[in-house]
N, CA, C and O atoms as a DFTB+ gen file, in Angstrom:
612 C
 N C O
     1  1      80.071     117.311      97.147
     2  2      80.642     116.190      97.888
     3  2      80.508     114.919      97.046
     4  3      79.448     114.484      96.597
     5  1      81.625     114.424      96.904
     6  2      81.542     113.303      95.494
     7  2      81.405     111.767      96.463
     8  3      82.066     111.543      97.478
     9  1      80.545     110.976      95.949
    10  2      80.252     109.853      96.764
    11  2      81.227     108.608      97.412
    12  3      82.396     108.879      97.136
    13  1      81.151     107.606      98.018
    14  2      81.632     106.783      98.671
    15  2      81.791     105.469      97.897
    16  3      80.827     104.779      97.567
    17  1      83.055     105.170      97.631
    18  2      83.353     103.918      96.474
    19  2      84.058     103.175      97.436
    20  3      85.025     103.574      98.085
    21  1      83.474     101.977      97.495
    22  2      83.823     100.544      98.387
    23  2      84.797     100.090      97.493
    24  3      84.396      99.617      96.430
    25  1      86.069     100.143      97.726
    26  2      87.011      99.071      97.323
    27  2      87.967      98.075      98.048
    28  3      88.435      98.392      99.142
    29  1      88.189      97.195      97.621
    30  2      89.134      95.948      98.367
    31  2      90.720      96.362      97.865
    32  3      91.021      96.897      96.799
    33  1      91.684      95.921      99.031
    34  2      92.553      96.941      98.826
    35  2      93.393      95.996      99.043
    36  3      93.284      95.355     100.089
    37  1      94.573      95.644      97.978
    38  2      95.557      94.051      97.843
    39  2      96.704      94.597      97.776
    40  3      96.780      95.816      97.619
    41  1      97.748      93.866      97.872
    42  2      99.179      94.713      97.710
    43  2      99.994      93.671      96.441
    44  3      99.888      92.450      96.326
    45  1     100.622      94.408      95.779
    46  2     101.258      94.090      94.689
    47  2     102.970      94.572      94.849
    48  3     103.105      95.791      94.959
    49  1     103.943      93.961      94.867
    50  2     105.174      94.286      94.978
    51  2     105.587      95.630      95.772
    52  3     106.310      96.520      95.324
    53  1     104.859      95.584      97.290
    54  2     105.039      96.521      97.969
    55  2     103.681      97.392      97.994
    56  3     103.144      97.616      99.080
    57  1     103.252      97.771      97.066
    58  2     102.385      98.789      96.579
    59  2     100.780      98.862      97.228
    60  3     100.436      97.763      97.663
    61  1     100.112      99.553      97.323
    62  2      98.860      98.920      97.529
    63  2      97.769      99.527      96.337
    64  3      97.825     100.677      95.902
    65  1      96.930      98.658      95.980
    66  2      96.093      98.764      94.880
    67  2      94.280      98.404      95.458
    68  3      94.035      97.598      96.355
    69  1      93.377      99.076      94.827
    70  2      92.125      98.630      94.573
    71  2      91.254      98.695      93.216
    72  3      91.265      99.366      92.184
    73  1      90.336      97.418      93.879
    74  2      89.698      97.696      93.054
    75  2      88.186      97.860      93.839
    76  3      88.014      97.923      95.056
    77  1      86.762      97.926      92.378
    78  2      85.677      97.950      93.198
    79  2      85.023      97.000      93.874
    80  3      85.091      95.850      93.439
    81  1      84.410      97.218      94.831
    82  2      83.921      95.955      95.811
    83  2      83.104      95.105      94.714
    84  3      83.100      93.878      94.610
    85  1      82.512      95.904      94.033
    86  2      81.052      95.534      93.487
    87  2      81.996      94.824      92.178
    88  3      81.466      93.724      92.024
    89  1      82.827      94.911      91.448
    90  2      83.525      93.524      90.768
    91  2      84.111      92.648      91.207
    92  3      84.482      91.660      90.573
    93  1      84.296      92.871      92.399
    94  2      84.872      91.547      92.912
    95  2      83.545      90.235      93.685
    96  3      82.508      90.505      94.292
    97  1      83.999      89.155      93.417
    98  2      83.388      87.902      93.267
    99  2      83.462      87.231      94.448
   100  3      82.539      86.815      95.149
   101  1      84.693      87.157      94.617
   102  2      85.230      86.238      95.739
   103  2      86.477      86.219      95.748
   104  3      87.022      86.116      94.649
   105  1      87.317      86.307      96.945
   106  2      88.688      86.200      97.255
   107  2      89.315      84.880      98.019
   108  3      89.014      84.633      99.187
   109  1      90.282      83.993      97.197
   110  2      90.687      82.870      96.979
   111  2      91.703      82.561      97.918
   112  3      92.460      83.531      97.972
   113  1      92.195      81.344      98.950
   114  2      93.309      81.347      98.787
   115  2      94.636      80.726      97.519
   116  3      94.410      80.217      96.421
   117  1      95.235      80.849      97.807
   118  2      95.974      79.637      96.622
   119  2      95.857      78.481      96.186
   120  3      96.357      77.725      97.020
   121  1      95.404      77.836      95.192
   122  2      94.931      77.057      94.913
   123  2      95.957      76.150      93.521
   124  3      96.550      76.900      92.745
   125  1      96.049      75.164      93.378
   126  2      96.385      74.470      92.376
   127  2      96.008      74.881      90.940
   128  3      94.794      74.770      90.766
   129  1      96.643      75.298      89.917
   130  2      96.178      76.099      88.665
   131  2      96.877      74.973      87.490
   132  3      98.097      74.818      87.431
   133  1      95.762      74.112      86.438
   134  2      95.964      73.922      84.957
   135  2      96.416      74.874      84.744
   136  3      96.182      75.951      85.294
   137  1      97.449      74.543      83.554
   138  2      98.312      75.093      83.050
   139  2      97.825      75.302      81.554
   140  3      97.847      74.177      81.054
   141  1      97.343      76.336      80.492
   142  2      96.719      76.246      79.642
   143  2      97.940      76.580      78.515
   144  3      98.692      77.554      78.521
   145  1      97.895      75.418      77.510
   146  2      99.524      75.809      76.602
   147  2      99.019      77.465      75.735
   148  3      97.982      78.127      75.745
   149  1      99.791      77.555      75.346
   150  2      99.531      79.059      74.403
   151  2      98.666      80.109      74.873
   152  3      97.651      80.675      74.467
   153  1      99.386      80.165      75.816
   154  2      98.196      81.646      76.290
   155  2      99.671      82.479      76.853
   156  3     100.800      82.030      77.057
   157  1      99.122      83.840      76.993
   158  2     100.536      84.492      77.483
   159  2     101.208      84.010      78.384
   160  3     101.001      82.804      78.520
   161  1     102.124      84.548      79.249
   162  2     103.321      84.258      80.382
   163  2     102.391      84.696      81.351
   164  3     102.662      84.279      82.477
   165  1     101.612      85.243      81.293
   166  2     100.759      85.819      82.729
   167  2      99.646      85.380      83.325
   168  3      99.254      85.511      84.485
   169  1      99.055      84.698      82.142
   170  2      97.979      83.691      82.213
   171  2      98.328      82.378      83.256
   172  3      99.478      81.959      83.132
   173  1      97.979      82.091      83.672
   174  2      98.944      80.956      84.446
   175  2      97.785      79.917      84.435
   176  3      97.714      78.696      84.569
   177  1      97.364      80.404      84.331
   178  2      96.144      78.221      84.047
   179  2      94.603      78.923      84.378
   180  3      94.036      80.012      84.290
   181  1      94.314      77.371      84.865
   182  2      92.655      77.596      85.241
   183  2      92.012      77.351      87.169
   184  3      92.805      77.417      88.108
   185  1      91.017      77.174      87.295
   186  2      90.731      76.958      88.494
   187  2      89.629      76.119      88.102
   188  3      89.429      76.105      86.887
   189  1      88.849      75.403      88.821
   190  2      87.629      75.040      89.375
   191  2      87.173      75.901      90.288
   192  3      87.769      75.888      91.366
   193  1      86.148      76.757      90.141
   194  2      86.040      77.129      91.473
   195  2      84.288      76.955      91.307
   196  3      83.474      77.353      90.475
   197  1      84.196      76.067      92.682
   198  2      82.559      75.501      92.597
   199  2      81.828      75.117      91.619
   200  3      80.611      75.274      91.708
   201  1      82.465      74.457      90.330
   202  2      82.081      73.973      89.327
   203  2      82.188      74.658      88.058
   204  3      81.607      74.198      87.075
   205  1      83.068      76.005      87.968
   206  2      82.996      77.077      86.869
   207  2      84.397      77.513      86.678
   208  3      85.033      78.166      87.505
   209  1      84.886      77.056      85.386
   210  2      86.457      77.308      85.087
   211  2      86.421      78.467      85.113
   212  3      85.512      79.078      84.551
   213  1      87.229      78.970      85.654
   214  2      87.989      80.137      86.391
   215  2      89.416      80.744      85.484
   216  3      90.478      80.337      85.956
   217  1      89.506      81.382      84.626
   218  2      91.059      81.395      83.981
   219  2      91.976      82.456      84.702
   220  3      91.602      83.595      84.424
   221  1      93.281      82.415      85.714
   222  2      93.854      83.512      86.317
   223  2      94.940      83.313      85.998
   224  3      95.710      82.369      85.818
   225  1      94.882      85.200      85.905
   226  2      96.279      85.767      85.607
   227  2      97.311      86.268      86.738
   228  3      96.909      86.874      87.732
   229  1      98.148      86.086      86.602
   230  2      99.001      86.440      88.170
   231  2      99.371      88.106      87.318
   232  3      99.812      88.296      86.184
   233  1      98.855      89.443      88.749
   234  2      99.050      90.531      87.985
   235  2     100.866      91.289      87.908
   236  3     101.397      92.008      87.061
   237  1     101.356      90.728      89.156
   238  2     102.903      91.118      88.621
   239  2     103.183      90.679      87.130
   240  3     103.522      91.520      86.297
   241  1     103.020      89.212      86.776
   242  2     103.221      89.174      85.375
   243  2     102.320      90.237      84.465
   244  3     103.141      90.834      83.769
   245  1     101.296      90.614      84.242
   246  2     100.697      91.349      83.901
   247  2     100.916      92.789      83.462
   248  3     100.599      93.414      82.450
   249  1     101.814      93.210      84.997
   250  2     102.376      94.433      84.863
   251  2     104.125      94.361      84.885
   252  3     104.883      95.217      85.340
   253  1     104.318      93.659      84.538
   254  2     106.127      93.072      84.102
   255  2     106.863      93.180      85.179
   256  3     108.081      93.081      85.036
   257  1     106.247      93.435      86.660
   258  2     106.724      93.745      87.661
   259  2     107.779      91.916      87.750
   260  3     107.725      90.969      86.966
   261  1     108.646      92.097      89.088
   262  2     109.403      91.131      89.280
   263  2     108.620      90.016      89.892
   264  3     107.788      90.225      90.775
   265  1     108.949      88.580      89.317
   266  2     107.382      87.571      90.129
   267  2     108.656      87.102      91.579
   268  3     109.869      86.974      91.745
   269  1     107.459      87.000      92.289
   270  2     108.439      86.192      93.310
   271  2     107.321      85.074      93.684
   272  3     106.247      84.922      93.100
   273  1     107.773      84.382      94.704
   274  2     106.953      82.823      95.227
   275  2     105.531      83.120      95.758
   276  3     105.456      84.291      96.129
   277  1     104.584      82.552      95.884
   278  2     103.800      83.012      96.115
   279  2     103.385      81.920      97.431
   280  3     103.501      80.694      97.453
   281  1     102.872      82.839      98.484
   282  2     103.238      82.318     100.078
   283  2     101.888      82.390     100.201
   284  3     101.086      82.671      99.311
   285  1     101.573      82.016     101.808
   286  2     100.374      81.940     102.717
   287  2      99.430      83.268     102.377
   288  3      98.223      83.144     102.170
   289  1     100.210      84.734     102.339
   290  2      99.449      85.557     102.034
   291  2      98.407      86.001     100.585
   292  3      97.349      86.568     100.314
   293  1      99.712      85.203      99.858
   294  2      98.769      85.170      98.360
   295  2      97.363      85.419      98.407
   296  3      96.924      85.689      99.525
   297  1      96.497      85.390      97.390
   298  2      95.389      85.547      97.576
   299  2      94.832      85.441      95.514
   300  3      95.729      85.978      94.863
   301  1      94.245      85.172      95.039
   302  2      93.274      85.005      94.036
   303  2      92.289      85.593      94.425
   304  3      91.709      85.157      95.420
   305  1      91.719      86.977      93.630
   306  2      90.340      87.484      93.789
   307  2      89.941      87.394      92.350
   308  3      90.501      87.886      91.370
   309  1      88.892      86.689      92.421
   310  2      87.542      86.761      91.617
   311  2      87.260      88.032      91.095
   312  3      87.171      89.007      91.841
   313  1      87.118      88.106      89.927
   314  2      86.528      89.593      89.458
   315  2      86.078      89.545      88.199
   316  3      86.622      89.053      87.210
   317  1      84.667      90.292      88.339
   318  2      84.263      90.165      87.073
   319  2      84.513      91.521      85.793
   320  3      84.475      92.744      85.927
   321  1      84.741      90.754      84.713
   322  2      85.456      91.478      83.658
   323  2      84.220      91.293      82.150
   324  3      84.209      90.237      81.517
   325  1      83.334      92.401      81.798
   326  2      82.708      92.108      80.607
   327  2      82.155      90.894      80.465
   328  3      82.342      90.185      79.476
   329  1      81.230      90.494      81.742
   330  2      80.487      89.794      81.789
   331  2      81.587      87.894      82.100
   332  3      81.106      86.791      81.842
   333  1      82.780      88.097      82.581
   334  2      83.391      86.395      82.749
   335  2      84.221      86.851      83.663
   336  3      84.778      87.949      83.670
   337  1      84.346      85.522      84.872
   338  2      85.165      86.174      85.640
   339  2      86.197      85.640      85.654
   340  3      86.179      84.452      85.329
   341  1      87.409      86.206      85.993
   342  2      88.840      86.092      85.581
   343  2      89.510      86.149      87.190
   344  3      89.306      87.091      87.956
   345  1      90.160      85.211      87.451
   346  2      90.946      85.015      88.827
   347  2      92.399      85.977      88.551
   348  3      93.238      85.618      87.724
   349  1      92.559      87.361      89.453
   350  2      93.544      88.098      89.477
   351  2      94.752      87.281      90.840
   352  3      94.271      86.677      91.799
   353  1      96.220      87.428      90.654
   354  2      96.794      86.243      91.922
   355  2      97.455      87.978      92.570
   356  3      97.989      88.914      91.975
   357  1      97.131      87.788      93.846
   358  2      97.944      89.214      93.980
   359  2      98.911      88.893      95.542
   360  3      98.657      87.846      96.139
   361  1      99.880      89.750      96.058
   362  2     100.681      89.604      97.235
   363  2      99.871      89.090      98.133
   364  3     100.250      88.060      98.691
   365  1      98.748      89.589      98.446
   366  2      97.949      89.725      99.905
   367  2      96.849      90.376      99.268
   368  3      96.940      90.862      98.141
   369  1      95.424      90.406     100.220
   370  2      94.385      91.131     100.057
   371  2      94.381      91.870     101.417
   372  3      94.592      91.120     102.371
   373  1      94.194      93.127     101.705
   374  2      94.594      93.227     103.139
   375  2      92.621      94.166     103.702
   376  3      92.055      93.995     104.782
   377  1      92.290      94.734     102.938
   378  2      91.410      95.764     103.450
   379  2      90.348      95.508     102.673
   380  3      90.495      94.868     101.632
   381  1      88.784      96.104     103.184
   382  2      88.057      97.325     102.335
   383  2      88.057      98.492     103.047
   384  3      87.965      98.617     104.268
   385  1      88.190      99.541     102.011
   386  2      87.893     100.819     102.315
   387  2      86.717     101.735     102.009
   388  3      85.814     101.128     101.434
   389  1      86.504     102.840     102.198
   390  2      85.402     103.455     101.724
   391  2      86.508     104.737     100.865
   392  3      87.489     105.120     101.501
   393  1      86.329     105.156      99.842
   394  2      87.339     105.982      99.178
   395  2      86.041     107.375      98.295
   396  3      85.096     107.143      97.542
   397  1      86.435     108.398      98.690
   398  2      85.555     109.024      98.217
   399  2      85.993     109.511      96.508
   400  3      87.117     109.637      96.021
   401  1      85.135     109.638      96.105
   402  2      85.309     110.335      94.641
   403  2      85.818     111.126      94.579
   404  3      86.639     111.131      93.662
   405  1      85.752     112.209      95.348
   406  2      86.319     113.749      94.997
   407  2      87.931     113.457      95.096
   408  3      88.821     114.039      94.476
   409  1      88.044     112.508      95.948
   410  2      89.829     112.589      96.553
   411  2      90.282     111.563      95.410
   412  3      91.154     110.777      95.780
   413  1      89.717     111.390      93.698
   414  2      90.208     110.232      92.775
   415  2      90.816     111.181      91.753
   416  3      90.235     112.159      91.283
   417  1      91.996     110.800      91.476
   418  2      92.611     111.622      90.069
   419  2      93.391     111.312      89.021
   420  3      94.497     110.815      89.232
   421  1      93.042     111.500      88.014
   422  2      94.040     111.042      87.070
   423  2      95.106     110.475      87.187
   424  3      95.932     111.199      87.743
   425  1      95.471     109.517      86.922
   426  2      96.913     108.503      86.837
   427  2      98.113     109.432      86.827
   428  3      97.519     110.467      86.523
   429  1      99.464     109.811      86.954
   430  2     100.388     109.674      86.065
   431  2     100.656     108.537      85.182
   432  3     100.296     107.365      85.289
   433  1     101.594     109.312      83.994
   434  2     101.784     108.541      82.828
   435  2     102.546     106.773      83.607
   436  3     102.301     105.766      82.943
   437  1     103.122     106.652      84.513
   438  2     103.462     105.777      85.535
   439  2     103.466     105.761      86.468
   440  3     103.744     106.825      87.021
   441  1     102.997     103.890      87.803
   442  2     102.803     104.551      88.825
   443  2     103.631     103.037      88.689
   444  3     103.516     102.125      87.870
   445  1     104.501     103.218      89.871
   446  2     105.129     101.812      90.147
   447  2     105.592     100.562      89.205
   448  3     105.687      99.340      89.318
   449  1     105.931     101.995      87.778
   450  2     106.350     101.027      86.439
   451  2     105.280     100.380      85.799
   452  3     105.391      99.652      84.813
   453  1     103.796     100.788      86.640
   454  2     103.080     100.134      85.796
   455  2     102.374     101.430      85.180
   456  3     101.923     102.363      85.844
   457  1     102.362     101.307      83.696
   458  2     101.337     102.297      82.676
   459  2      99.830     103.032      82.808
   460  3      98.897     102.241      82.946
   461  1      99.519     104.354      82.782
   462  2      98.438     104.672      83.197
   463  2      97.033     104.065      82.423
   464  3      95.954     104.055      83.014
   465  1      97.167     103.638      81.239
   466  2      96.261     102.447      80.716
   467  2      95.533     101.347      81.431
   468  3      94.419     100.928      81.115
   469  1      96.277     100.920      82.432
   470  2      95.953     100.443      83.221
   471  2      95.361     100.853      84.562
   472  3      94.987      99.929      85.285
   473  1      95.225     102.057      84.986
   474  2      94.816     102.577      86.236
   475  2      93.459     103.310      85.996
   476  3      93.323     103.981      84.972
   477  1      92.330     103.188      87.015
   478  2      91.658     103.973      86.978
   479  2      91.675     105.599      87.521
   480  3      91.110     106.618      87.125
   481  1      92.360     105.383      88.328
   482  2      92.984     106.910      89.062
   483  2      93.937     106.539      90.360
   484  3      94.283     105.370      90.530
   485  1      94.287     107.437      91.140
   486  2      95.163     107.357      92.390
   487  2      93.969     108.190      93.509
   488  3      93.374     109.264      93.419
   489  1      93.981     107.384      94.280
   490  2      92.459     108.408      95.596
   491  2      93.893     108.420      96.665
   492  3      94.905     107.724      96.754
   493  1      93.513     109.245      97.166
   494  2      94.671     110.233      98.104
   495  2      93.776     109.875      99.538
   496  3      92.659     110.325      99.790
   497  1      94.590     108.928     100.415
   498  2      93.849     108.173     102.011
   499  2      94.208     109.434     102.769
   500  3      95.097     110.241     102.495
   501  1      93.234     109.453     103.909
   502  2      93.441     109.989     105.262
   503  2      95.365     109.282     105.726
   504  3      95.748     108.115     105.645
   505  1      96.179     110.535     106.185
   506  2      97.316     109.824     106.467
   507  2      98.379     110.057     105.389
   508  3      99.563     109.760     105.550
   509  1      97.885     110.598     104.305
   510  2      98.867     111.303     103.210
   511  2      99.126     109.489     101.902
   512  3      99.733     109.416     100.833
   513  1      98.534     108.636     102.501
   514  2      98.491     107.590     101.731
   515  2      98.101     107.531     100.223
   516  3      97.093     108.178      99.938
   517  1      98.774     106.813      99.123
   518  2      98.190     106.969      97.869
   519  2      97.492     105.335      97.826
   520  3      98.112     104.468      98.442
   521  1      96.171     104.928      97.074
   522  2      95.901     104.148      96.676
   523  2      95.804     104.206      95.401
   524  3      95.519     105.310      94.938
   525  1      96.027     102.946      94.353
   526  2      96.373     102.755      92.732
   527  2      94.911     102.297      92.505
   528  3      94.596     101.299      93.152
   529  1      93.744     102.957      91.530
   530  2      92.387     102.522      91.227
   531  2      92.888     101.251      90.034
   532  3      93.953     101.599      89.525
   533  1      92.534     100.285      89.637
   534  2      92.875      99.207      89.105
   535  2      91.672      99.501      87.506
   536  3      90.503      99.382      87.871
   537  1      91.757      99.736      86.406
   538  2      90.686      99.897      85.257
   539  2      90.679      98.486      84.477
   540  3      91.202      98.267      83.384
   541  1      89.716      97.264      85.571
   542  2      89.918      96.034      85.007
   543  2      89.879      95.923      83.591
   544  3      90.556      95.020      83.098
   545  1      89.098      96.801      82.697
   546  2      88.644      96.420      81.451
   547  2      90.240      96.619      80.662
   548  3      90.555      95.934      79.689
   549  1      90.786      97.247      81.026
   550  2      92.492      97.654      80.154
   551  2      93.230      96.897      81.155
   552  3      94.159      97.660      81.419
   553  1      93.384      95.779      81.922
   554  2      94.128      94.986      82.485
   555  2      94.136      93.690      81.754
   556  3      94.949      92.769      81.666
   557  1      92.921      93.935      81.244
   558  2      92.567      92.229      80.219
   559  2      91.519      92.962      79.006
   560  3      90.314      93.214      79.037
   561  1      92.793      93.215      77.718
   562  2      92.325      93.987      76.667
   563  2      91.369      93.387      75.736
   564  3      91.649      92.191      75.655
   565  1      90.687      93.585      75.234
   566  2      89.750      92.830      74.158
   567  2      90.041      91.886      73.420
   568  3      89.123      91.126      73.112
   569  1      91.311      91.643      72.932
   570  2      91.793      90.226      72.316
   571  2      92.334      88.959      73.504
   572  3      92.369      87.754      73.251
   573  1      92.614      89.420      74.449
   574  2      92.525      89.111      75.429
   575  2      91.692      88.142      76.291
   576  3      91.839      87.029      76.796
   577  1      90.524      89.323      76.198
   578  2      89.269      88.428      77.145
   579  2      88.598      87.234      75.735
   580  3      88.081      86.195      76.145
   581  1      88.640      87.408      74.511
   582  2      88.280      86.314      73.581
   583  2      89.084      85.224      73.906
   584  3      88.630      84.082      73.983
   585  1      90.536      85.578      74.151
   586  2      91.673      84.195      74.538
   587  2      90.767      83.390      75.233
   588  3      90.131      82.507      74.657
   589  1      90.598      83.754      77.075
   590  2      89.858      83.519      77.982
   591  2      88.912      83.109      78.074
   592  3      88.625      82.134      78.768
   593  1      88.001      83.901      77.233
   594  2      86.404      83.232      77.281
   595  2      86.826      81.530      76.405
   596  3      86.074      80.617      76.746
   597  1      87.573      81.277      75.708
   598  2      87.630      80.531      74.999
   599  2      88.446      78.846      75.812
   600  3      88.504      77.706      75.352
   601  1      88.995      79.478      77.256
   602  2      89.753      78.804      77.975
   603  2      88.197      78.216      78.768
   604  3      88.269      77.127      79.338
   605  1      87.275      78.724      78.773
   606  2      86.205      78.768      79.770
   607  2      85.018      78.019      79.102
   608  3      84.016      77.710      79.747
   609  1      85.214      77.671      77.448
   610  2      84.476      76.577      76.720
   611  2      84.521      75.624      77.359
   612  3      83.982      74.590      76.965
């Protein structure tokens, strides 16, 4: 019997995604974002949040998905990434769940156009439901998080 993984469960262009409880920080509403010049298209600025620059990426840009406006449901979650935390902007945050291990499996090579590089697995819900496991460390690649940490000087 494979154990019980707490994840927070956000929706992305329809889709629903998690990640683990235990990286996530804090969940934001929308907030006013610096705009940092030369950083990718996905990067979208900085935050203050309680005195600690915050650098977030909106993840439709991320995953080349289509951006649309970002409304009341929006949401910024906090998450920590290799020790800095990085503000993810997603549709909505809607849940936590309890997701067991045994029901987690390998990616396909694509799930919703976005690349299995990016996924930690797909866990299969009560209800025939799929949830997308999120593998923060390949969402924000190693040249990447140097950009960032460097936004956070």
């Amino acid at each position: 019997m494979g154990e019980e993984l707490k994840v927070i469960v956000f929706t992305l262009a329809h889709e629903q995604y998690g990640v683990e409880v235990e990286r996530v920080r804090t969940i934001e509403r929308m907030q006013p974002l610096t705009r940092v010049p030369k950083t990718p298209a996905f990067v979208k600025g900085v935050i203050n949040l309680r005195g600690v620059v915050v650098p977030v990426i909106d993840l439709r840009g991320r995953f080349q998905l289509p951006e649309s406006d970002y409304t009341d449901n929006s949401r910024i979650i906090i998450v920590a990434v290799k020790e800095m935390e990085v503000g993810l902007i997603v549709d909505s945050a809607n849940d936590v769940l309890d997701v067991n291990t045994d029901s987690i499996e390998d990616p396909p090579e694509i799930v919703g156009g976005i690349r299995a590089k990016y996924l930690r697995g797909v866990a299969k819900l009560s209800g025939g439901n799929l949830l997308v496991l999120l593998n923060l460390e390949e969402v924000l690649n190693k040249s990447e998080i140097v950009q960032l940490e460097q936004l956070e000087a």
